[in-house]
Short mmCIF file of C-alpha atoms and ligand atoms in Angstrom, two decimals:
data_model
loop_
_atom_site.label_atom_id
_atom_site.label_comp_id
_atom_site.label_asym_id
_atom_site.label_seq_id
_atom_site.Cartn_x
_atom_site.Cartn_y
_atom_site.Cartn_z
CA MET A 1 7.23 6.99 10.99
CA PHE A 2 7.20 9.74 8.80
CA ARG A 3 7.46 9.26 5.37
CA LYS A 4 6.55 8.87 1.96
CA ALA A 5 6.63 11.96 0.16
CA VAL A 6 6.43 9.83 -2.77
CA LEU A 7 8.76 8.78 -4.53
CA ALA A 8 7.39 8.80 -8.23
CA SER A 9 9.40 10.54 -10.26
CA LEU A 10 9.55 10.28 -14.05
CA CYS A 11 9.96 13.01 -16.65
CA PHE A 12 9.06 11.48 -20.03
CA LEU A 13 8.58 13.82 -22.99
CA ALA A 14 6.49 11.19 -24.93
CA VAL A 15 3.88 8.40 -24.77
CA THR A 16 0.62 4.78 -23.31
CA HIS A 17 -3.05 3.04 -21.57
CA THR A 18 -4.25 3.26 -16.75
CA GLN A 19 -5.87 2.04 -15.49
CA GLN A 20 -6.21 0.63 -19.26
CA VAL A 21 -2.87 -0.98 -19.98
CA GLY A 22 -0.73 0.15 -22.90
CA ARG A 23 0.92 -1.74 -26.08
CA GLU A 24 4.01 0.04 -26.27
CA VAL A 25 6.15 -1.93 -23.97
CA THR A 26 5.32 -5.47 -22.97
CA GLU A 27 5.05 -5.66 -19.43
CA THR A 28 7.45 -8.34 -18.28
CA HIS A 29 8.05 -9.32 -14.80
CA PRO A 30 11.67 -9.75 -13.44
CA ARG A 31 11.71 -13.20 -12.19
CA LEU A 32 12.84 -13.02 -8.47
CA GLN A 33 12.92 -16.35 -6.37
CA PHE A 34 11.91 -16.78 -2.91
CA GLN A 35 11.24 -19.67 -0.49
CA ARG A 36 8.40 -21.33 1.77
CA CYS A 37 9.49 -23.16 4.91
CA THR A 38 7.80 -25.85 6.97
CA ARG A 39 8.87 -27.88 9.88
CA SER A 40 8.10 -31.02 8.11
CA GLY A 41 8.91 -30.16 4.41
CA GLY A 42 11.99 -27.65 4.78
CA CYS A 43 12.11 -24.84 2.16
CA GLN A 44 10.82 -24.79 -1.15
CA THR A 45 11.18 -22.58 -3.90
CA ALA A 46 8.02 -20.75 -5.26
CA SER A 47 6.92 -21.60 -8.46
CA ASN A 48 6.83 -18.61 -10.18
CA GLY A 49 8.39 -15.81 -8.16
CA GLN A 50 8.33 -12.79 -10.06
CA ILE A 51 8.15 -8.64 -9.41
CA THR A 52 5.86 -5.84 -10.44
CA LEU A 53 6.59 -2.12 -10.55
CA ASP A 54 4.35 0.02 -8.90
CA ALA A 55 1.87 2.06 -11.11
CA ASN A 56 2.90 5.51 -9.39
CA TRP A 57 6.04 5.14 -11.10
CA ARG A 58 4.50 4.18 -14.62
CA TRP A 59 4.16 6.17 -17.88
CA LEU A 60 0.37 7.17 -18.24
CA HIS A 61 -0.50 8.00 -21.90
CA VAL A 62 -3.98 8.37 -23.99
CA THR A 63 -4.98 4.69 -24.76
CA ASP A 64 -5.09 5.94 -28.46
CA GLY A 65 -1.68 7.55 -28.71
CA TYR A 66 1.17 8.62 -27.11
CA THR A 67 0.11 11.87 -25.31
CA ASN A 68 0.95 12.25 -21.67
CA CYS A 69 -2.04 11.98 -19.14
CA TYR A 70 0.28 13.24 -16.67
CA THR A 71 3.34 15.22 -16.85
CA GLY A 72 5.54 16.49 -13.94
CA ASN A 73 3.45 16.88 -11.51
CA SER A 74 0.11 17.64 -13.32
CA TRP A 75 -2.81 16.17 -15.35
CA ASN A 76 -3.43 16.80 -18.90
CA THR A 77 -7.00 17.56 -18.28
CA THR A 78 -8.19 17.57 -21.65
CA VAL A 79 -8.45 14.17 -20.84
CA CYS A 80 -8.49 13.77 -17.24
CA ALA A 81 -10.99 16.31 -16.40
CA ASN A 82 -12.12 14.18 -13.58
CA GLY A 83 -11.31 10.74 -12.10
CA GLN A 84 -13.45 8.10 -14.04
CA GLN A 85 -13.19 9.91 -17.44
CA CYS A 86 -9.15 9.73 -17.32
CA SER A 87 -9.42 5.97 -16.04
CA GLN A 88 -10.66 5.52 -19.18
CA ARG A 89 -8.89 7.59 -21.47
CA CYS A 90 -5.38 6.48 -20.20
CA ALA A 91 -3.61 3.41 -20.19
CA LEU A 92 -0.41 2.34 -18.05
CA GLU A 93 2.70 1.34 -19.83
CA GLY A 94 4.83 -1.77 -19.45
CA ALA A 95 8.03 -0.88 -18.09
CA ASN A 96 11.56 -1.21 -18.98
CA TYR A 97 12.61 -2.49 -15.78
CA ARG A 98 16.74 -2.13 -15.99
CA GLU A 99 17.04 0.69 -18.11
CA THR A 100 14.58 3.26 -17.19
CA TYR A 101 13.90 2.22 -13.26
CA GLY A 102 17.21 1.08 -12.39
CA ILE A 103 15.27 -2.61 -11.14
CA SER A 104 17.04 -5.84 -11.70
CA THR A 105 16.91 -9.08 -10.01
CA ASN A 106 19.35 -12.55 -10.37
CA GLY A 107 17.69 -15.81 -8.73
CA ASN A 108 16.88 -14.65 -5.46
CA ALA A 109 18.27 -11.44 -5.23
CA LEU A 110 16.90 -7.69 -6.13
CA THR A 111 18.76 -4.51 -6.59
CA ILE A 112 16.97 -1.37 -6.79
CA LYS A 113 18.46 1.61 -7.20
CA PHE A 114 18.20 5.10 -6.30
CA LEU A 115 18.78 7.25 -8.96
CA THR A 116 18.79 6.09 -13.03
CA LYS A 117 19.06 8.15 -15.79
CA SER A 118 17.60 7.34 -19.41
CA GLN A 119 15.27 9.94 -21.31
CA GLY A 120 14.26 11.28 -18.09
CA THR A 121 15.38 10.45 -14.95
CA ASN A 122 14.17 8.26 -11.99
CA ILE A 123 14.47 8.69 -8.59
CA GLY A 124 13.27 5.53 -6.33
CA GLY A 125 11.38 2.33 -6.90
CA ARG A 126 8.71 0.50 -5.25
CA VAL A 127 7.86 -3.34 -6.25
CA TYR A 128 5.54 -6.22 -4.79
CA LEU A 129 6.62 -9.65 -4.74
CA MET A 130 3.94 -11.90 -6.90
CA ASP A 131 3.55 -15.66 -7.44
CA SER A 132 1.87 -15.45 -10.80
CA ASP A 133 1.34 -12.66 -13.63
CA SER A 134 -1.78 -11.23 -12.48
CA ARG A 135 -1.57 -11.44 -8.67
CA TYR A 136 0.12 -10.40 -5.48
CA GLU A 137 1.80 -13.05 -3.19
CA MET A 138 -0.20 -12.82 0.24
CA PHE A 139 1.35 -13.37 3.48
CA TYR A 140 -0.07 -14.65 6.27
CA LEU A 141 2.81 -13.93 9.10
CA LEU A 142 1.19 -14.72 12.29
CA ASN A 143 3.03 -17.41 14.36
CA LYS A 144 5.45 -17.60 11.10
CA GLU A 145 9.13 -16.24 10.46
CA PHE A 146 9.91 -14.00 7.76
CA THR A 147 13.54 -13.46 6.75
CA PHE A 148 15.73 -12.15 3.74
CA ASP A 149 19.16 -10.78 3.46
CA VAL A 150 20.00 -7.30 2.65
CA ASP A 151 22.71 -5.12 1.89
CA VAL A 152 22.95 -1.73 2.99
CA SER A 153 26.00 -0.97 2.19
CA LYS A 154 25.22 1.45 -0.50
CA VAL A 155 22.37 3.48 1.39
CA PRO A 156 23.55 6.60 2.96
CA CYS A 157 21.75 9.05 5.62
CA GLY A 158 19.02 10.31 4.40
CA ILE A 159 18.01 6.99 2.30
CA ASN A 160 15.76 4.08 3.11
CA GLY A 161 15.76 0.76 1.48
CA ALA A 162 12.50 -0.55 3.24
CA LEU A 163 10.89 -3.83 3.03
CA TYR A 164 7.28 -4.00 4.24
CA PHE A 165 4.05 -5.45 4.44
CA ILE A 166 0.75 -3.90 3.45
CA GLN A 167 -3.02 -4.96 3.56
CA MET A 168 -3.32 -4.39 -0.07
CA ASP A 169 -5.92 -6.45 -2.13
CA ALA A 170 -4.47 -9.50 -4.07
CA ASP A 171 -5.36 -8.21 -7.24
CA GLY A 172 -4.46 -4.56 -6.77
CA GLY A 173 -8.07 -3.69 -6.87
CA LEU A 174 -9.23 -5.06 -10.28
CA SER A 175 -12.04 -7.12 -9.41
CA LYS A 176 -13.72 -4.26 -6.75
CA HIS A 177 -12.83 -1.47 -9.07
CA SER A 178 -14.76 -1.19 -12.26
CA GLY A 179 -12.28 1.60 -13.24
CA ASN A 180 -9.46 -0.87 -13.06
CA LYS A 181 -8.21 -2.58 -16.09
CA ALA A 182 -4.86 -2.91 -14.94
CA GLY A 183 -4.43 -4.57 -12.03
CA ALA A 184 -1.60 -6.28 -9.89
CA LYS A 185 0.40 -7.04 -13.11
CA TYR A 186 0.62 -2.87 -13.54
CA GLY A 187 1.22 -2.54 -9.95
CA THR A 188 -1.97 -1.49 -8.74
CA GLY A 189 -3.90 -0.64 -5.16
CA TYR A 190 -1.14 0.61 -3.08
CA CYS A 191 -1.71 1.68 0.31
CA ASP A 192 -0.17 2.52 3.60
CA SER A 193 -0.26 3.93 6.87
CA GLN A 194 0.44 7.60 6.04
CA CYS A 195 -2.52 7.06 3.80
CA PRO A 196 -0.54 8.73 0.78
CA ARG A 197 -2.36 11.45 -1.28
CA ASP A 198 -0.04 11.35 -4.60
CA MET A 199 -1.18 8.28 -5.69
CA LYS A 200 -2.69 8.69 -9.37
CA PHE A 201 -5.15 6.35 -8.85
CA ILE A 202 -7.29 4.94 -6.17
CA ASN A 203 -10.39 2.43 -6.21
CA GLY A 204 -9.63 2.43 -9.99
CA GLU A 205 -10.09 6.30 -10.97
CA ALA A 206 -7.74 9.45 -11.37
CA ASN A 207 -6.97 11.18 -8.41
CA VAL A 208 -7.15 14.21 -10.48
CA GLU A 209 -9.67 16.46 -8.02
CA GLY A 210 -7.78 18.95 -6.11
CA TRP A 211 -4.42 18.07 -7.58
CA GLY A 212 -1.78 20.54 -6.74
CA GLY A 213 1.84 19.98 -7.42
CA SER A 214 4.25 19.12 -4.33
CA PRO A 215 6.01 22.38 -3.25
CA THR A 216 9.37 20.31 -3.05
CA ASP A 217 9.11 17.65 -5.45
CA PRO A 218 8.43 18.16 -9.67
CA ASN A 219 7.65 14.94 -9.95
CA ALA A 220 4.97 14.26 -7.22
CA GLY A 221 1.64 16.09 -6.28
CA THR A 222 -1.35 15.82 -4.18
CA GLY A 223 -5.20 15.01 -4.65
CA ARG A 224 -8.22 15.09 -2.70
CA TYR A 225 -8.03 11.20 -1.74
CA GLY A 226 -5.47 9.02 0.18
CA ALA A 227 -4.95 5.55 0.04
CA CYS A 228 -4.77 4.03 3.49
CA CYS A 229 -4.32 0.57 5.14
CA ALA A 230 -2.62 -0.95 7.55
CA GLU A 231 1.53 -1.14 7.57
CA MET A 232 3.94 -3.72 8.60
CA ASP A 233 7.38 -1.89 8.65
CA ILE A 234 10.45 -5.03 8.81
CA TRP A 235 13.03 -3.10 7.73
CA GLU A 236 13.55 0.95 7.17
CA ALA A 237 16.84 1.35 7.03
CA ASN A 238 19.74 2.59 5.96
CA LYS A 239 23.77 1.72 6.54
CA ILE A 240 23.46 3.65 10.04
CA SER A 241 20.03 3.06 11.06
CA ASN A 242 17.25 0.72 11.17
CA ALA A 243 13.74 0.05 12.66
CA TYR A 244 10.90 -2.51 12.43
CA THR A 245 7.33 -0.78 13.18
CA PRO A 246 3.62 -2.22 13.31
CA HIS A 247 0.95 0.65 12.25
CA PRO A 248 -2.70 -0.45 12.41
CA CYS A 249 -5.37 0.88 10.78
CA ASN A 250 -9.33 1.74 11.52
CA THR A 251 -10.56 0.83 7.90
CA PRO A 252 -12.59 -1.85 7.00
CA ASN A 253 -11.44 -5.72 7.35
CA ASP A 254 -9.50 -4.87 9.83
CA GLY A 255 -7.05 -2.35 8.27
CA GLY A 256 -7.80 -3.09 4.70
CA TYR A 257 -7.65 -0.45 1.47
CA PHE A 258 -10.13 2.72 2.27
CA ARG A 259 -9.99 5.49 0.16
CA CYS A 260 -9.52 8.43 2.65
CA THR A 261 -10.43 12.42 2.14
CA GLY A 262 -9.92 15.20 4.41
CA LYS A 263 -9.34 14.62 8.11
CA GLU A 264 -9.20 11.14 7.69
CA CYS A 265 -6.17 10.92 5.73
CA ASN A 266 -4.28 12.47 9.01
CA GLN A 267 -4.53 15.54 8.18
CA PRO A 268 -3.58 16.88 10.75
CA ARG A 269 -1.48 14.09 12.12
CA TYR A 270 -3.15 11.70 14.60
CA GLU A 271 -6.52 12.49 13.49
CA GLY A 272 -7.26 10.30 10.49
CA VAL A 273 -7.96 6.33 10.54
CA CYS A 274 -4.50 5.14 10.43
CA ASP A 275 -1.62 5.28 13.19
CA PRO A 276 0.95 7.48 11.32
CA ASP A 277 3.84 6.83 13.74
CA GLY A 278 3.54 2.96 14.75
CA CYS A 279 5.21 1.62 17.52
CA ASP A 280 8.89 1.23 16.31
CA TYR A 281 11.95 -0.62 17.50
CA ASN A 282 15.03 1.37 16.31
CA PRO A 283 17.91 -0.14 18.12
CA PHE A 284 19.79 3.22 18.38
CA ARG A 285 16.82 5.05 19.96
CA GLN A 286 16.61 2.37 22.28
CA GLY A 287 19.70 3.90 23.38
CA ASN A 288 21.89 1.22 22.00
CA ARG A 289 24.29 3.51 19.97
CA GLU A 290 26.94 0.93 18.94
CA PHE A 291 24.50 -2.08 17.71
CA TYR A 292 24.21 -1.44 14.43
CA GLY A 293 26.33 0.41 11.85
CA PRO A 294 29.44 0.10 9.62
CA GLY A 295 32.08 -1.63 11.70
CA LYS A 296 29.78 -2.52 14.96
CA THR A 297 27.92 -5.54 16.31
CA VAL A 298 25.30 -5.98 13.46
CA ASP A 299 27.92 -4.60 10.69
CA THR A 300 26.08 -2.73 7.40
CA ASN A 301 29.65 -2.99 5.84
CA LYS A 302 28.50 -6.50 5.00
CA LYS A 303 25.21 -8.92 4.17
CA ILE A 304 23.23 -9.02 6.86
CA THR A 305 20.19 -11.91 7.54
CA VAL A 306 17.12 -10.02 9.24
CA ILE A 307 14.64 -12.29 10.95
CA THR A 308 11.13 -11.62 12.01
CA GLN A 309 8.97 -13.55 14.03
CA PHE A 310 5.01 -12.68 15.12
CA ILE A 311 4.37 -14.40 18.00
CA THR A 312 0.69 -15.36 18.64
CA ASP A 313 -0.65 -15.75 22.29
CA ASP A 314 -1.70 -19.69 21.93
CA ASN A 315 1.15 -20.19 19.20
CA THR A 316 -1.33 -20.92 16.43
CA ALA A 317 -2.22 -18.82 13.31
CA THR A 318 -5.50 -17.65 14.47
CA GLY A 319 -4.20 -16.47 18.04
CA THR A 320 -3.61 -13.07 18.97
CA LEU A 321 -0.61 -11.00 18.04
CA VAL A 322 1.32 -10.41 21.43
CA ASP A 323 4.77 -10.05 20.42
CA ILE A 324 7.09 -9.50 17.39
CA ARG A 325 10.74 -10.53 17.59
CA ARG A 326 13.98 -9.76 15.56
CA LEU A 327 17.07 -11.38 15.58
CA TYR A 328 19.78 -11.14 12.34
CA VAL A 329 22.68 -13.38 11.71
CA GLN A 330 25.76 -12.22 10.18
CA ASP A 331 28.73 -14.36 9.59
CA GLY A 332 27.03 -17.45 10.62
CA ARG A 333 26.31 -16.11 14.13
CA VAL A 334 22.91 -15.23 15.71
CA ILE A 335 22.73 -11.99 17.39
CA GLN A 336 19.97 -11.07 19.39
CA ASN A 337 18.10 -7.71 19.05
CA PRO A 338 19.35 -5.62 22.17
CA PRO A 339 17.09 -4.86 24.88
CA THR A 340 16.16 -1.21 25.35
CA ASN A 341 18.53 0.69 27.59
CA PHE A 342 17.22 3.29 29.75
CA PRO A 343 18.03 2.25 32.95
CA GLY A 344 15.58 3.15 35.52
CA VAL A 345 13.65 5.10 32.92
CA LEU A 346 12.23 2.47 31.02
CA ASP A 347 12.35 -1.63 31.23
CA PRO A 348 14.35 -3.41 29.33
CA PHE A 349 12.21 -4.73 26.21
CA ASP A 350 14.48 -6.56 23.20
CA SER A 351 11.26 -6.67 21.51
CA ILE A 352 7.78 -5.13 20.13
CA THR A 353 4.91 -5.87 22.84
CA GLU A 354 1.81 -3.64 24.05
CA LYS A 355 3.74 -3.24 26.99
CA TYR A 356 6.80 -1.93 25.23
CA CYS A 357 5.10 0.14 22.86
CA THR A 358 2.98 1.71 25.86
CA ASP A 359 5.90 2.27 27.78
CA GLN A 360 7.55 3.44 24.99
CA LYS A 361 5.61 6.26 24.10
CA ARG A 362 5.31 7.43 27.37
CA VAL A 363 8.94 7.51 28.19
CA PHE A 364 9.45 9.52 24.82
CA GLY A 365 6.49 11.39 24.86
CA ASP A 366 4.48 10.04 22.01
CA ASN A 367 1.12 10.27 20.68
CA ASN A 368 -0.01 7.09 21.31
CA SER A 369 -2.17 6.66 18.59
CA PHE A 370 -0.59 3.03 18.19
CA ALA A 371 -3.08 2.19 20.98
CA ARG A 372 -6.10 4.58 19.80
CA ASP A 373 -5.83 2.17 16.31
CA GLY A 374 -5.79 -1.43 18.51
CA GLY A 375 -2.43 -1.84 19.44
CA LEU A 376 -0.62 -5.19 18.58
CA ALA A 377 -3.91 -7.19 18.71
CA HIS A 378 -5.35 -5.32 16.01
CA MET A 379 -2.39 -5.27 13.72
CA GLY A 380 -2.37 -9.08 14.27
CA ARG A 381 -6.10 -8.99 12.80
CA SER A 382 -5.16 -7.46 10.25
CA LEU A 383 -1.86 -9.62 9.53
CA ALA A 384 -4.63 -12.60 9.56
CA LYS A 385 -6.43 -11.05 6.70
CA GLY A 386 -3.11 -11.43 4.11
CA HIS A 387 -0.84 -8.26 3.47
CA VAL A 388 1.60 -7.86 0.12
CA LEU A 389 5.45 -7.25 0.58
CA ALA A 390 6.55 -4.15 -1.12
CA LEU A 391 10.42 -3.62 -1.37
CA SER A 392 11.58 0.10 -1.67
CA ILE A 393 14.14 2.71 -1.99
CA TRP A 394 13.29 6.24 -1.35
CA ASN A 395 14.21 9.75 -0.14
CA ASP A 396 11.93 11.75 2.14
CA HIS A 397 10.90 15.55 0.97
CA SER A 398 8.59 16.20 4.20
CA ALA A 399 11.59 15.13 7.40
CA HIS A 400 14.94 14.00 5.44
CA MET A 401 14.64 10.85 7.04
CA LEU A 402 15.65 12.54 10.53
CA TRP A 403 13.33 10.45 12.10
CA LEU A 404 14.83 7.15 10.90
CA ASP A 405 18.60 8.11 11.05
CA SER A 406 19.70 11.61 13.23
CA SER A 407 17.97 13.32 15.98
CA TYR A 408 14.54 14.48 15.78
CA PRO A 409 12.95 16.45 16.49
CA VAL A 410 16.13 18.42 15.48
CA ASP A 411 15.65 21.22 18.06
CA ALA A 412 15.39 19.00 21.32
CA ASP A 413 18.03 17.65 23.05
CA PRO A 414 19.61 14.42 21.56
CA ASN A 415 20.40 12.93 24.56
CA GLN A 416 16.76 13.11 25.80
CA PRO A 417 15.22 9.25 25.39
CA GLY A 418 13.83 9.17 22.32
CA ILE A 419 15.31 11.96 20.33
CA GLY A 420 18.47 10.60 19.35
CA ARG A 421 17.55 7.60 16.09
CA GLY A 422 21.25 7.53 14.58
CA THR A 423 24.15 9.28 13.85
CA CYS A 424 23.52 11.27 10.92
CA PRO A 425 23.55 14.86 10.69
CA THR A 426 20.43 16.87 11.30
CA THR A 427 21.18 19.29 8.11
CA GLY A 428 21.33 16.07 5.53
CA GLY A 429 18.75 14.12 3.99
CA SER A 430 17.69 16.63 2.03
CA PRO A 431 16.32 15.58 -1.33
CA LYS A 432 18.55 17.75 -3.20
CA ASP A 433 21.47 16.53 -0.80
CA THR A 434 20.77 12.66 -1.81
CA GLU A 435 20.27 13.47 -5.27
CA GLN A 436 23.35 15.39 -6.07
CA ASN A 437 25.46 13.61 -3.79
CA ASN A 438 24.27 9.91 -3.64
CA ALA A 439 23.09 9.10 -6.90
CA ASP A 440 24.69 5.37 -6.77
CA SER A 441 22.78 4.39 -3.94
CA GLN A 442 21.28 1.10 -3.87
CA VAL A 443 19.62 -1.52 -1.78
CA VAL A 444 20.23 -5.29 -2.47
CA PHE A 445 17.56 -7.54 -0.86
CA SER A 446 17.76 -11.52 -1.60
CA ASN A 447 16.85 -14.87 -0.09
CA ILE A 448 13.53 -13.91 0.96
CA LYS A 449 12.30 -16.58 3.11
CA VAL A 450 8.67 -17.29 4.97
CA GLY A 451 7.30 -20.29 7.04
CA ASP A 452 7.16 -21.86 10.64
CA ILE A 453 9.56 -20.35 13.72
CA GLY A 454 12.74 -21.49 13.48
CA THR A 455 12.95 -22.96 9.72
CA THR A 456 14.34 -19.64 7.82
CA PHE A 457 17.84 -19.39 8.85
CA THR A 458 20.57 -21.25 10.65
CA GLY A 459 23.41 -19.62 12.43
CA ARG A 460 25.32 -20.57 16.01
C1 NAG B 501 -3.44 16.55 -23.67
O1 NAG B 501 -4.24 15.52 -24.29
C2 NAG B 501 -4.77 15.88 -25.59
C3 NAG B 501 -5.79 14.92 -25.98
O2 NAG B 501 -4.89 13.75 -26.47
C4 NAG B 501 -3.97 16.63 -26.69
O3 NAG B 501 -4.55 16.95 -27.78
C5 NAG B 501 -3.25 17.63 -26.02
O4 NAG B 501 -2.01 17.94 -26.62
C6 NAG B 501 -2.70 17.08 -24.50
N1 NAG B 501 -2.30 18.42 -23.67
C7 NAG B 501 -0.99 18.64 -23.14
C8 NAG B 501 -0.36 19.72 -22.45
O5 NAG B 501 -0.31 17.33 -23.39
C1 NAG B 502 -2.69 12.87 20.28
O1 NAG B 502 -3.32 13.77 19.15
C2 NAG B 502 -4.53 13.41 19.19
C3 NAG B 502 -5.58 13.71 17.93
O2 NAG B 502 -4.89 14.83 17.22
C4 NAG B 502 -5.18 14.40 20.41
O3 NAG B 502 -6.90 14.56 20.34
C5 NAG B 502 -3.97 13.51 21.35
O4 NAG B 502 -4.86 14.52 22.71
C6 NAG B 502 -3.07 13.61 21.29
N1 NAG B 502 -2.66 12.97 22.22
C7 NAG B 502 -0.89 13.37 22.92
C8 NAG B 502 -0.61 12.22 24.06
O5 NAG B 502 -0.65 13.67 22.57
#
C-alpha cells in the first residue's frame, strides 16, 4: 500500500560504467531454479534460471576511472550536469552478490539479507528473475497459478520480504532508450505503482534534475521524475502480517513503464496515474486475527507454501480478470484463505473480486483509486501484457510498515474495521529501530512455480 521509500543504500568510498557498464567486477548472475507447469506435461525446470540485482543498488562510477558518479544521496555534478551527459559518462558496475549485498542462491532457494556490512553498509535489496543473461523472465498470469515457498521467520515488524510483479520491459528499457546500454542484465527499468522518484535512471537518463537528498535516508534521494507501472503484489509480508494487492495504472499499454512528473507521480496522493493503495487482502485487516503469525493457523515460524490463482471470466488467458484467489499449504495440508470477518458490516469475501474491493473501500473509508484506475479488469489487461518478478527485502522510511503490520493510521481506533493490520506496535518499525535491532533479518524464497491452475502444488 504505502511504500517504497527506496531502499538503495551503498556507501562506497571508491569506484565504475551507467547506463554504461563497468569492467571492475564481472556481472555474474546467481543461478536460481524455477519451474513451469502444465496439466499435460507436469513441471519442468527452466533451463537457465538466474537473478539480477536492481541497478539502483549498484556502484555507479565514471567510465574512464573509479570516481563515484553518485555518493550517498547526491550526484557528482561535474560528470552529471544533466541526465543525458550522466548516462554517457557513468557506468553501472557488476555486483558482488554475497559479499556486498547479502544475496545468495542455492538450487531453487534465494536468500536476501536485510543488512550487509562490507566496505560500506547495504540495506535491503531487490532482484529480478531471468531465464537468460540479458532479459527478464516474462510472466503471463491470467488463468494461471503462481506458487512459491517462503521463510519469514526472520522477518520481524517493520521489515517486508516482498515478492511481486511489475509491468517492466523485458530488456529493462535497453531497446527503447538509447541512453541505456546496460539493460536487464544490470537490473535497469524498475517501475511500480508508487511511481518512485528515487530511481537514479529513468528512460535511460539520470534523474539528476531537481534531485534532493531524502530527509530520513542518508543513501537515497528523489529527482524530478518517477517511474510508474502497474503492480501485482503477491506477497508483502513479515512474520506478523501479510497482504496481496493488485495496483492498476493508467499508463500506456494498460499499465506499462511511464516516466511521470509533478502530479502524475501521485503528488498529492491519489492524483497521479497509478493506484497507490491497491485493493489489498490482509487476513488480519479482514478481521481474522488468529490466522497468520507465529504459532497461528498459518505458522510463520515454519516454511509456508503460498499459492495465488488468477481467475478469468471464461477460464482462458484472454478473458477478463474477475478473481484473485489465495491458498496456503503447510505440513502437507491445504489451508483456505479465511473470509472477511465483520458480520453485518461487510460480506464474507475470501478472495479479491471487484465487489470485494468496492465494499471494502466503502466500509473502511478508503479512497477508491483502485476503481478509478480501472479495477480488476484493468489489472488483468496489464497482466496480459507480461510482468517481471521482483523479490526484495526493505524497510519503510515513510510509514514504518505500519500499514502492513500494525494499526494505521496510528491515531485511529484499532477496533474499527480496516485500521488494525497486525500486532506490531505503532511506535516501532522505524529505519533506526529495524537497522539497529534487526540487522540479522533475512527472507528466503524458494521453489518458484508458475503454471496451469492446480498444477503447482500438492496437499490434502
Ligand atoms: C566528480 O567527477 C570529476 C570527474 O571525474 C572528478 O574530478 C571529481 O573529483 C568528482 N567529484 C567528487 C566530489 O567526487
Ligand atoms: C480520492 O482522491 C481524489 C484525489 O485527491 C479525490 O478527488 C477524491 O475525492 C478522493 N475520494 C475519496 C472518497 O476520498
